[in-house]
Structure formats: C-alpha cells, structure tokens
Short mmCIF file of C-alpha atoms and ligand atoms in Angstrom, two decimals:
data_model
loop_
_atom_site.label_atom_id
_atom_site.label_comp_id
_atom_site.label_asym_id
_atom_site.label_seq_id
_atom_site.Cartn_x
_atom_site.Cartn_y
_atom_site.Cartn_z
CA MET A 68 112.39 100.96 41.32
CA THR A 69 113.09 97.16 41.53
CA ASN A 70 110.89 94.33 42.85
CA ILE A 71 111.26 94.65 46.60
CA TYR A 72 110.11 98.33 46.70
CA MET A 73 107.35 97.68 44.06
CA ASP A 74 106.30 94.64 46.02
CA ALA A 75 106.16 96.63 49.17
CA LEU A 76 103.89 99.38 47.59
CA SER A 77 101.49 96.89 45.95
CA ARG A 78 100.40 95.78 49.43
CA LEU A 79 98.74 99.32 49.56
CA ASP A 80 96.56 98.64 46.74
CA LYS A 81 95.23 95.53 48.33
CA ALA A 82 94.34 97.31 51.52
CA PHE A 83 92.97 100.43 49.81
CA SER A 84 89.39 99.18 49.30
CA PHE A 85 89.04 98.17 52.88
CA ALA A 86 90.37 101.48 54.26
CA HIS A 87 88.75 105.00 54.90
CA ILE A 88 91.32 106.79 52.73
CA GLU A 89 91.39 108.94 49.73
CA THR A 90 93.08 107.98 46.60
CA GLU A 91 95.54 111.08 46.92
CA ALA A 92 96.62 109.98 50.21
CA ILE A 93 97.74 106.70 48.87
CA THR A 94 99.48 108.48 45.93
CA LYS A 95 101.45 110.44 48.44
CA LEU A 96 102.49 107.29 50.17
CA LYS A 97 103.82 105.89 46.95
CA HIS A 98 106.60 108.39 46.73
CA PRO A 99 109.36 108.62 49.34
CA GLN A 100 109.88 112.25 50.69
CA SER A 101 113.60 112.47 50.39
CA ILE A 102 116.45 110.31 49.56
CA LEU A 103 120.06 110.95 50.32
CA GLN A 104 123.10 108.92 48.98
CA VAL A 105 126.64 109.59 50.45
CA SER A 106 130.18 108.40 49.60
CA LEU A 107 132.26 107.54 52.74
CA PRO A 108 135.90 107.61 52.11
CA LEU A 109 137.65 105.41 54.88
CA ARG A 110 141.12 105.10 55.76
CA MET A 111 141.80 101.45 56.37
CA ASP A 112 144.19 100.05 58.96
CA ASP A 113 146.73 99.14 56.29
CA GLY A 114 146.87 102.64 55.18
CA SER A 115 144.74 102.22 51.94
CA LEU A 116 141.62 104.29 51.16
CA LYS A 117 138.39 102.60 50.42
CA VAL A 118 135.09 104.51 49.46
CA PHE A 119 131.79 103.03 50.90
CA THR A 120 128.20 104.12 49.74
CA GLY A 121 125.57 105.01 52.30
CA TYR A 122 121.92 105.85 52.07
CA ARG A 123 119.28 107.46 54.22
CA VAL A 124 115.63 107.54 52.99
CA ARG A 125 112.82 109.40 54.62
CA HIS A 126 109.68 108.00 53.37
CA ASN A 127 106.82 110.06 55.05
CA THR A 128 106.72 112.39 57.92
CA THR A 129 102.93 113.07 58.09
CA ARG A 130 102.55 111.57 61.46
CA GLY A 131 105.80 112.71 62.89
CA PRO A 132 109.59 112.66 62.44
CA GLY A 133 111.12 109.94 60.38
CA LYS A 134 112.07 106.86 62.39
CA GLY A 135 114.03 103.76 61.11
CA GLY A 136 117.15 101.62 61.63
CA ILE A 137 120.63 101.64 60.07
CA ARG A 138 121.73 98.48 58.31
CA PHE A 139 125.39 97.43 57.32
CA HIS A 140 125.16 94.80 54.63
CA PRO A 141 127.26 94.03 51.59
CA ASP A 142 124.03 93.49 49.44
CA LEU A 143 122.25 96.60 50.56
CA SER A 144 120.60 98.54 47.75
CA LEU A 145 118.55 101.77 47.57
CA ALA A 146 115.36 99.84 46.60
CA GLU A 147 115.65 97.80 49.75
CA VAL A 148 116.28 100.97 51.96
CA GLN A 149 113.15 102.53 50.23
CA ALA A 150 111.17 99.47 50.92
CA LEU A 151 112.40 99.43 54.62
CA ALA A 152 111.51 103.11 54.98
CA PHE A 153 108.11 102.47 53.61
CA TRP A 154 107.35 99.60 56.06
CA MET A 155 108.57 101.99 58.89
CA THR A 156 105.80 104.43 57.90
CA ILE A 157 103.23 101.71 58.15
CA LYS A 158 104.53 100.10 61.26
CA CYS A 159 104.45 103.32 63.25
CA ALA A 160 100.90 103.89 62.09
CA VAL A 161 99.84 100.34 63.12
CA VAL A 162 101.17 100.83 66.58
CA GLY A 163 99.89 104.31 66.69
CA ILE A 164 103.33 106.05 67.85
CA PRO A 165 103.83 109.55 66.53
CA PHE A 166 106.68 108.81 63.90
CA GLY A 167 106.87 108.63 60.18
CA GLY A 168 109.06 106.12 58.26
CA ALA A 169 112.75 106.28 57.55
CA LYS A 170 115.73 103.83 56.96
CA GLY A 171 119.48 103.99 56.10
CA GLY A 172 122.45 101.90 55.78
CA ILE A 173 125.88 101.29 54.32
CA VAL A 174 126.88 98.94 51.54
CA VAL A 175 129.65 97.09 53.51
CA GLU A 176 130.63 93.53 54.86
CA PRO A 177 131.11 94.74 58.50
CA LYS A 178 132.59 91.44 59.48
CA LEU A 179 135.73 92.29 57.40
CA LEU A 180 136.27 95.55 59.30
CA SER A 181 138.55 95.94 62.31
CA ARG A 182 136.89 97.44 65.29
CA LEU A 183 138.69 100.79 64.70
CA GLU A 184 137.70 100.71 60.99
CA LEU A 185 134.19 99.95 62.13
CA GLU A 186 134.05 103.02 64.46
CA ARG A 187 135.56 105.30 61.83
CA LEU A 188 132.88 104.22 59.32
CA SER A 189 130.09 104.63 61.57
CA ARG A 190 131.18 108.14 62.64
CA ALA A 191 131.76 109.05 58.89
CA TYR A 192 128.32 107.98 58.13
CA MET A 193 126.75 110.20 60.95
CA ASN A 194 129.05 113.06 59.63
CA ALA A 195 127.64 112.71 56.25
CA ILE A 196 123.97 112.47 57.02
CA ALA A 197 124.07 114.97 60.03
CA ASP A 198 122.15 117.66 58.23
CA PHE A 199 119.47 115.17 56.95
CA VAL A 200 118.76 113.69 60.42
CA GLY A 201 117.90 115.14 63.84
CA PRO A 202 116.03 114.52 67.08
CA ASP A 203 112.79 116.17 65.69
CA LYS A 204 113.51 115.36 61.92
CA ASP A 205 114.65 111.76 61.53
CA ILE A 206 115.84 109.48 64.26
CA PRO A 207 117.88 106.27 63.38
CA ALA A 208 118.28 103.09 65.35
CA PRO A 209 120.03 99.60 64.95
CA ASP A 210 119.18 97.20 62.21
CA VAL A 211 120.90 94.18 60.70
CA TYR A 212 124.72 94.10 61.77
CA THR A 213 124.48 97.24 63.76
CA ASN A 214 124.29 97.43 67.54
CA ALA A 215 124.15 99.65 70.64
CA MET A 216 127.87 100.37 70.53
CA ILE A 217 127.52 101.64 66.93
CA MET A 218 124.60 103.83 67.99
CA GLY A 219 126.68 105.29 70.82
CA TRP A 220 129.46 106.24 68.29
CA MET A 221 126.90 107.74 66.02
CA MET A 222 125.30 109.76 68.91
CA ASP A 223 128.75 110.97 70.03
CA GLU A 224 129.53 112.08 66.47
CA TYR A 225 126.30 113.93 66.11
CA SER A 226 126.59 115.61 69.47
CA LYS A 227 130.20 116.94 68.60
CA ILE A 228 128.83 118.40 65.22
CA VAL A 229 125.92 120.22 66.88
CA ARG A 230 128.05 121.08 69.99
CA LYS A 231 125.61 119.83 72.52
CA SER A 232 124.61 116.38 74.02
CA SER A 233 121.94 115.05 71.81
CA PRO A 234 120.86 111.57 73.03
CA ALA A 235 117.45 111.93 71.26
CA ILE A 236 119.19 111.86 67.75
CA ILE A 237 119.44 107.94 67.82
CA THR A 238 117.77 105.11 69.79
CA GLY A 239 119.02 101.71 70.62
CA LYS A 240 121.99 103.28 72.42
CA PRO A 241 123.84 101.66 75.29
CA ILE A 242 122.19 102.17 78.60
CA PRO A 243 124.85 104.38 80.15
CA LEU A 244 124.67 106.69 77.19
CA GLY A 245 120.95 107.34 77.35
CA GLY A 246 119.55 103.97 76.12
CA SER A 247 116.23 102.59 77.46
CA LEU A 248 116.01 99.55 79.49
CA GLY A 249 114.32 96.81 77.56
CA ARG A 250 115.10 98.26 74.05
CA GLU A 251 117.47 95.36 73.07
CA GLU A 252 114.89 92.76 73.78
CA ALA A 253 111.83 94.79 72.62
CA THR A 254 111.40 93.44 69.19
CA GLY A 255 111.43 89.81 70.35
CA LEU A 256 109.32 90.75 73.26
CA GLY A 257 106.67 92.45 71.00
CA GLY A 258 106.64 89.39 68.74
CA PHE A 259 106.03 87.19 71.99
CA TYR A 260 103.10 89.29 72.99
CA CYS A 261 101.53 88.77 69.41
CA ILE A 262 102.14 84.95 69.95
CA GLN A 263 100.63 85.11 73.36
CA GLU A 264 97.41 86.77 71.98
CA LEU A 265 97.09 83.92 69.38
CA ALA A 266 97.72 81.43 72.03
CA ASN A 267 94.74 82.96 74.29
CA LYS A 268 92.51 82.96 71.14
CA ASN A 269 93.25 79.44 70.16
CA LYS A 270 93.79 77.97 73.71
CA TRP A 271 97.18 76.75 72.92
CA ASN A 272 99.36 74.89 75.50
CA PRO A 273 102.80 76.41 74.96
CA LYS A 274 104.39 72.99 75.88
CA SER A 275 102.84 71.40 72.74
CA ILE A 276 103.67 74.19 70.36
CA ARG A 277 106.82 73.52 68.22
CA VAL A 278 108.67 76.56 66.93
CA ALA A 279 111.31 76.99 64.16
CA ILE A 280 113.36 80.18 64.00
CA GLN A 281 115.31 81.37 61.04
CA GLY A 282 118.05 83.95 62.02
CA PHE A 283 119.82 83.82 65.32
CA GLY A 284 120.93 87.54 65.83
CA ASN A 285 119.69 90.06 68.19
CA VAL A 286 115.80 89.64 67.52
CA GLY A 287 116.08 85.79 66.90
CA GLN A 288 117.87 85.10 70.08
CA HIS A 289 115.53 87.17 72.14
CA ILE A 290 112.40 85.79 70.89
CA ALA A 291 113.83 82.18 71.25
CA SER A 292 114.69 82.90 74.87
CA ILE A 293 111.44 84.34 75.77
CA LEU A 294 109.50 81.56 74.14
CA TYR A 295 111.79 78.94 75.80
CA GLU A 296 111.24 80.78 79.12
CA ASN A 297 107.40 80.58 78.57
CA GLY A 298 107.36 76.78 77.89
CA TYR A 299 107.29 76.65 74.06
CA LYS A 300 109.30 74.17 72.54
CA ILE A 301 111.92 75.52 69.96
CA VAL A 302 112.86 72.57 67.74
CA ALA A 303 115.12 74.50 65.16
CA VAL A 304 117.21 77.71 64.85
CA SER A 305 119.53 78.86 62.23
CA ASP A 306 121.85 81.62 61.35
CA SER A 307 123.83 82.49 58.07
CA GLN A 308 126.04 79.47 58.46
CA GLY A 309 123.27 76.92 58.81
CA GLY A 310 121.05 75.55 61.47
CA VAL A 311 120.28 72.87 64.18
CA PHE A 312 117.23 70.63 64.75
CA ARG A 313 116.23 68.70 67.81
CA SER A 314 112.79 67.02 67.94
CA GLU A 315 112.47 67.14 71.74
CA GLY A 316 113.49 70.82 71.68
CA LEU A 317 116.70 72.78 71.85
CA ASP A 318 118.22 74.13 74.95
CA ILE A 319 118.25 77.74 73.97
CA PRO A 320 120.22 79.19 76.90
CA SER A 321 123.10 76.88 76.34
CA LEU A 322 122.75 77.53 72.44
CA ILE A 323 123.09 81.25 72.97
CA GLU A 324 126.20 80.52 75.27
CA VAL A 325 127.79 78.41 72.32
CA LYS A 326 127.17 81.10 69.82
CA LYS A 327 128.69 83.73 72.08
CA SER A 328 131.68 81.66 73.17
CA THR A 329 132.62 80.49 69.61
CA GLN A 330 132.27 83.81 68.06
CA LYS A 331 135.24 84.92 65.89
CA LEU A 332 135.22 88.70 66.85
CA ARG A 333 136.28 90.36 63.70
CA ALA A 334 134.48 93.49 64.81
CA VAL A 335 132.10 93.82 67.61
CA TYR A 336 129.85 91.12 66.21
CA CYS A 337 128.61 87.69 67.17
CA THR A 338 129.76 85.57 64.26
CA GLY A 339 129.89 82.05 65.82
CA SER A 340 127.65 79.57 64.26
CA VAL A 341 124.83 77.85 65.90
CA CYS A 342 125.83 74.81 63.98
CA GLU A 343 128.28 74.03 66.66
CA GLU A 344 125.50 72.71 69.16
CA SER A 345 126.66 68.98 69.48
CA ASN A 346 123.55 66.96 70.51
CA ALA A 347 121.38 68.26 67.52
CA GLU A 348 121.02 67.57 63.90
CA LYS A 349 122.24 69.97 61.38
CA VAL A 350 119.64 71.51 58.96
CA SER A 351 120.10 73.87 56.05
CA ASN A 352 118.03 77.10 56.15
CA GLU A 353 115.74 75.62 53.28
CA GLU A 354 115.06 72.56 55.37
CA LEU A 355 114.36 74.76 58.48
CA LEU A 356 111.74 76.69 56.53
CA ALA A 357 109.83 73.43 55.53
CA LEU A 358 109.84 71.74 59.00
CA GLU A 359 106.54 70.39 60.38
CA VAL A 360 106.21 72.86 63.19
CA ASP A 361 103.32 74.85 64.57
CA ILE A 362 104.96 78.34 64.25
CA LEU A 363 107.57 79.50 61.79
CA ILE A 364 109.60 82.58 62.73
CA PRO A 365 111.62 84.17 59.99
CA ALA A 366 113.90 86.60 61.95
CA ALA A 367 116.80 86.95 59.28
CA LEU A 368 116.32 88.99 56.20
CA GLU A 369 113.91 89.88 53.37
CA ASN A 370 112.84 87.54 50.64
CA GLN A 371 113.54 84.16 52.36
CA ILE A 372 110.09 82.67 51.39
CA THR A 373 109.67 83.03 47.71
CA LYS A 374 107.39 81.43 44.97
CA LEU A 375 110.04 78.68 44.83
CA ASN A 376 109.77 77.36 48.33
CA ALA A 377 106.45 78.72 49.60
CA ASP A 378 104.66 75.37 48.62
CA ASN A 379 107.08 73.46 50.97
CA ILE A 380 105.98 75.62 54.19
CA LYS A 381 104.05 73.18 56.44
CA ALA A 382 103.72 75.43 59.62
CA PRO A 383 100.03 76.78 60.01
CA VAL A 384 101.27 80.01 61.46
CA ILE A 385 104.15 82.38 60.43
CA VAL A 386 105.27 85.21 62.64
CA GLU A 387 107.27 87.66 60.63
CA ILE A 388 109.86 89.08 63.04
CA ALA A 389 112.20 90.00 60.12
CA ASN A 390 111.21 92.73 57.84
CA GLY A 391 109.77 91.41 54.44
CA PRO A 392 110.82 87.80 54.74
CA ILE A 393 107.91 86.74 52.35
CA THR A 394 107.55 87.97 48.77
CA LEU A 395 104.27 89.13 47.24
CA GLU A 396 104.10 85.97 45.11
CA ALA A 397 104.74 83.71 48.18
CA ASP A 398 102.21 85.64 50.29
CA ASP A 399 99.53 84.45 47.74
CA ILE A 400 100.65 80.83 47.75
CA LEU A 401 100.78 80.81 51.51
CA LEU A 402 97.28 82.46 51.92
CA LYS A 403 95.82 79.74 49.50
CA LYS A 404 97.27 77.31 51.99
CA ASN A 405 95.39 78.95 54.79
CA ILE A 406 98.60 79.87 56.60
CA LEU A 407 98.00 82.65 59.12
CA ILE A 408 100.82 85.33 58.77
CA VAL A 409 101.38 87.77 61.55
CA PRO A 410 102.78 90.49 59.43
CA ASP A 411 106.22 92.29 60.12
CA VAL A 412 104.55 95.69 60.37
CA LEU A 413 102.89 94.19 63.53
CA ALA A 414 104.87 91.25 64.72
CA ASN A 415 108.32 93.26 65.00
CA SER A 416 106.85 96.55 65.91
CA GLY A 417 108.03 96.18 69.52
CA GLY A 418 111.38 97.41 68.58
CA VAL A 419 110.20 100.85 67.23
CA THR A 420 107.82 101.18 70.18
CA VAL A 421 110.53 100.90 72.80
CA SER A 422 112.73 103.17 70.49
CA TYR A 423 109.85 105.75 70.88
CA PHE A 424 109.95 105.32 74.67
CA GLU A 425 113.76 105.87 74.56
CA TRP A 426 113.29 109.13 72.58
CA VAL A 427 110.59 110.26 75.00
CA GLN A 428 112.93 109.41 78.12
CA ASN A 429 115.78 111.40 76.40
CA LYS A 430 113.51 114.38 75.56
CA ALA A 431 112.30 114.35 79.10
CA GLY A 432 115.68 113.53 80.82
CA PHE A 433 113.70 111.13 83.02
CA TYR A 434 114.22 107.38 82.72
CA TRP A 435 111.83 104.63 83.33
CA THR A 436 112.15 101.26 85.12
CA LEU A 437 112.28 98.00 83.00
CA LYS A 438 108.86 97.20 84.44
CA GLU A 439 107.32 100.53 83.32
CA VAL A 440 108.96 99.82 79.70
CA ASN A 441 107.59 96.35 79.43
CA GLN A 442 104.05 97.19 80.74
CA ARG A 443 103.78 100.01 78.34
CA LEU A 444 104.93 97.80 75.47
CA GLU A 445 102.74 94.91 76.41
CA GLU A 446 99.68 97.45 76.57
CA ILE A 447 100.42 98.77 73.06
CA MET A 448 101.11 95.31 71.49
CA VAL A 449 98.01 93.70 72.88
CA ARG A 450 95.76 96.67 71.90
CA GLU A 451 97.07 96.83 68.45
CA PHE A 452 97.19 93.04 67.84
CA ASP A 453 93.56 93.02 68.84
CA ASN A 454 92.65 96.03 66.57
CA VAL A 455 94.27 94.22 63.57
CA TYR A 456 92.66 90.93 64.42
CA LYS A 457 89.15 92.54 64.49
CA ILE A 458 89.65 94.14 61.14
CA MET A 459 90.86 90.85 59.69
CA GLN A 460 87.70 89.28 61.05
CA LYS A 461 85.24 91.94 60.05
CA ASN A 462 86.42 92.18 56.47
CA THR A 463 87.37 88.49 56.09
CA ILE A 464 90.88 89.46 54.85
CA ASP A 465 94.31 88.23 55.63
CA MET A 466 96.10 89.68 58.72
CA ARG A 467 98.79 91.62 56.61
CA THR A 468 96.01 93.46 54.67
CA ALA A 469 94.14 94.09 58.01
CA ALA A 470 97.38 95.67 59.51
CA TYR A 471 97.76 97.92 56.38
CA VAL A 472 94.02 98.94 56.54
CA HIS A 473 94.51 99.86 60.38
CA ALA A 474 97.69 101.87 59.36
CA LEU A 475 96.09 103.60 56.46
CA ASN A 476 93.10 104.66 58.62
CA ARG A 477 95.47 106.26 61.05
CA TYR A 478 97.48 107.90 58.33
CA ALA A 479 94.22 109.08 56.63
CA GLU A 480 93.14 110.77 59.80
CA ALA A 481 96.39 112.72 59.86
CA VAL A 482 96.05 113.71 56.23
CA ALA A 483 92.44 114.64 56.70
CA SER A 484 93.27 116.96 59.49
CA GLN A 485 95.23 119.21 57.03
CA GLY A 486 92.30 119.20 54.50
CA THR A 487 91.20 116.86 51.98
CA GLN A 488 90.30 117.29 48.24
CA GLU A 489 86.59 117.29 49.42
CA PHE A 490 87.28 119.98 51.91
CA PHE A 491 89.06 122.29 49.56
CA ASP A 492 86.57 121.80 46.74
CA LYS A 493 83.91 123.03 48.97
CA ILE A 494 85.70 126.28 49.70
CA THR A 495 86.61 127.04 46.12
CA GLY A 496 83.55 125.56 44.42
P1 NAD B 510 121.21 90.71 63.45
O1 NAD B 510 122.29 91.29 62.53
O2 NAD B 510 121.42 90.81 64.87
O3 NAD B 510 120.81 89.16 62.99
C1 NAD B 510 120.55 88.74 61.77
C2 NAD B 510 120.71 87.11 61.80
O4 NAD B 510 120.29 86.72 60.59
C3 NAD B 510 122.11 86.79 62.03
O5 NAD B 510 122.00 85.65 63.04
C4 NAD B 510 122.67 86.21 60.76
O6 NAD B 510 123.53 85.11 60.85
C5 NAD B 510 121.28 85.60 60.33
N1 NAD B 510 121.07 85.49 58.67
C6 NAD B 510 121.57 86.09 57.74
N2 NAD B 510 121.29 85.59 56.68
C7 NAD B 510 120.64 84.44 56.84
C8 NAD B 510 120.16 83.41 56.20
N3 NAD B 510 120.15 83.47 54.81
N4 NAD B 510 119.62 82.44 56.67
C9 NAD B 510 119.44 82.41 58.02
N5 NAD B 510 119.95 83.33 58.87
C10 NAD B 510 120.59 84.39 58.25
O7 NAD B 510 119.95 91.39 62.97
P2 NAD B 510 118.54 91.57 63.78
O8 NAD B 510 118.57 93.18 64.45
O9 NAD B 510 118.26 90.45 64.66
O10 NAD B 510 117.52 91.87 62.64
C11 NAD B 510 116.96 90.68 61.98
C12 NAD B 510 115.68 91.06 61.31
O11 NAD B 510 114.88 91.61 62.24
C13 NAD B 510 115.91 92.03 60.12
O12 NAD B 510 114.88 91.77 59.11
C14 NAD B 510 115.49 93.39 60.78
O13 NAD B 510 115.25 94.38 59.80
C15 NAD B 510 114.49 93.02 61.64
N6 NAD B 510 114.13 93.86 62.67
C16 NAD B 510 115.08 94.14 63.64
C17 NAD B 510 114.67 94.98 64.65
C18 NAD B 510 115.67 95.26 65.74
O14 NAD B 510 115.22 95.95 66.85
N7 NAD B 510 116.91 94.83 65.71
C19 NAD B 510 113.49 95.57 64.80
C20 NAD B 510 112.58 95.35 63.74
C21 NAD B 510 112.86 94.36 62.74
#
C-alpha cells in the first residue's frame, strides 16, 4: 500500500473515538473486499497493438452494492483506485444512500486516442470487468476524463454481454439512453448547496464572497456557473494548462464558451485551455491556490495541497469538490490555521446522490423531472450538511472528522444489524 491509500485509511482512526462503532467493524473497513486487475489489448488505428491496464476495486458492500466512477488517467495506480473506492464507501454512508464503495479506471492518456480507439478501449474495459460488476453488484459512473458518451458505450457493451437492456449497470449515461436529468451538474450543485448552508449560517452576502476554483472540467465548470448565477464573485479558475485571475470577477459563461470553442478535440474531450480568456491575468496553479479569496475550491485531482504549499493557503474556507485534494499532513497544517474544510465525502456527494436517483429511475423504468431530481438532491444535501455540522460542533472536531463519524455511525448500524461480537458472545458464553 502506498501513501494515498494509507492516508485515506488513517482518517478512520481519528474519527473512531467519536463514533459509536466497534473496533472489528473498523478493521473490516481497512481491507478492500475485492480487487480486479485486467489487461486490455487494443488494436490502434495504425494497425499496431497496445496493451492497457485496468482496475476495478470493490471496497465494501455492507450497506448496498458497490458504487463508484471510472477514471482514465496516465498516472492512475491501484493505490489511488483503492483510496477512491474507500472514499465512496464513506461518501455513500454520509449521505445515507444504500450503496457501498467501489472505483475503477484505466492507465491511459485518453487525449492521445482517436474517438474510435477510445470507444474500443471503453468497450474492452467493460467486457473485461463484466462478471465483476452488475446492476445489483457494483455500478460504475463517470470520473476524471470519462463522460456520458463513454458510459453509454459501456452500458451498450454490458447489455450485449447479458443479452438484455441493462441501463442500471452504469450511471451518468446520456439522457436518451436512460440517464437522469440533472446528473451532469449534480456534483457542482451538491457543492453549491453546502456553500449556501455555510452562507446561511455565516450571513454571507454572495456579492462580497470571492472564490477561486482549481480544475475547470465537468464539476469545476458547473460549480463555477452555479455560483456565478447566484451572485458569487469567481476571481480565478484554472485547468491543467494554467489559470486566469480577474480581481473584479470573471465572466464565467464566456469563459466556458472560450474553453469549448478552443478545444482541440482529440477524442471526445474538452481540451482547450482557460488561459485563452483575454481580459484576465494568467496565474499558475500554485498561485491560484495561494490567492486571497474567501472560498477555495479544489476541483481537479488528489494531492494538490500538500505540506509544501499548505502554509501559503489564505482562504478561510476550502470546499473539496475534487476527491482527496488535501494530503493528511496538509490537513493538519490547515486546521492549525483555523481553515474550515468542507470535506470531499460531503462536498462532492451530490454526484453519487443523483447517480443513485438515476439507478432508481432505471430500475423503476419511470423518469423524474429536473425539478424533482434537484428538490430531492437539495433535501439530502441540506439535511446531511446539517447533520455533519452538528456533530462537528458537539464534539469540537473538524468537519472532515465529523463527516467520517457520521458515516461510521451509519455503517456501524448496518454491521450491528448482522450481529456484533457482544451479541455472539452472549449466545456462546
Ligand atoms: P474532468 O476530467 O471533467 O476535469 C478535470 C479538470 O481538472 C480538467 O479541467 C483538467 O484540466 C483539470 N486539471 C487536471 N490536472 C490539473 C492540475 N494539476 N491543476 C489544475 N487543473 C487540473 O473531471 P471531473 O469529473 O470534473 O472531476 C474532477 C474531480 O472531481 C476529481 O477529483 C473527481 O474524482 C471529482 N468528482 C467528480 C465527480 C463527477 O460527477 N464527475 C463526482 C465526485 C467527485
């Protein structure tokens, strides 16, 4: 096991003493249930053959089938997939949806593939993991560098294998193929509901709240748009190629337009850089993280705030829309600086919540309106944000630990209903 997975697990120990949970239940959580590694031979357009490595990790299914995204990234590692699967177990418990945690991905630079290569690779991955996943076993979804179209290909491949239409095998699909209205923007919208709760508690006026967002992909763009529409001042955004800053606030709709229109469509991705916004200053990703803003939103990848740059952070509030953007050591530094961190397992849980709605709609064969989806999402996000906030205040702990305590209590209830050590000791003793 490498650091990212060890780091992820060590958050359990911090939460343990505040949760109503037995040690043996925690021990179970420290071991992923099953791990699958696959080799994916791919015929490239030029006739050559390349072999890619794929993973699927099911972390824990005590509370329901595994649920978690599929990531395509050249730096993907098994330890990272294990950490992401573990966070899914915690996240589903935080929001109280009946799923366990899972995650998967392929070690690949998808921007270098043609569209046909990308489709073949996506189908090959589903083919290789088809016995491991299933609508009642483990349900994938999009993550970094995968999108609705890729989910549609994978659903089609699975349906061919099982010889029946199986929309509930995967979520985040295109709407005409059984996707849910509101899924694409759900992660950003869920994060926004968390920020609104903070705004209500702190009596913020959105117009005076300055926000910086690292990562301008699916979730980065959506949370930027929603905050912009609600009057917040987004002063900086960045993608993998760098960032832009404008003290008076950026025009987010036109920035999204620039990003879309300048894209170099190598596959089905948006690869244009936000750096092409003309009336703004350029900033590096490091500079963006250190800006004097009221809210910092990491919405890119893991390990962006580390012990090396945590001291430079000036924002009093960080909302983790990415999974695992702050390392364990950086967390301690930020907490000493009294920075409030709304943790990933709560802040970005809107995505898996609407994925759950999509799965429910697929199973029922009955589809909801956007209003119904968003109302149900808001209800869950506001309720669970407040639950976590109360645990934080009651125990005088940080919000991440409070979210873990909340998740562990829910997980412990599920474990206890199958019998704890105390229960079995009474019978045999
Ligand atoms: P995406 O592929 O659509 O976007 C990722 C963005 O991050 C891109 O704009 C990319 O250019 C940028 N990026 C990559 N490296 C960067 C760097 N070093 N600095 C700045 N920007 C960088 O992915 P996404 O779906 O938006 O996911 C982003 C994060 O949100 C991930 O951590 C993912 O696990 C998490 N997340 C996504 C969802 C979802 O529904 N898509 C749900 C929960 C959590």
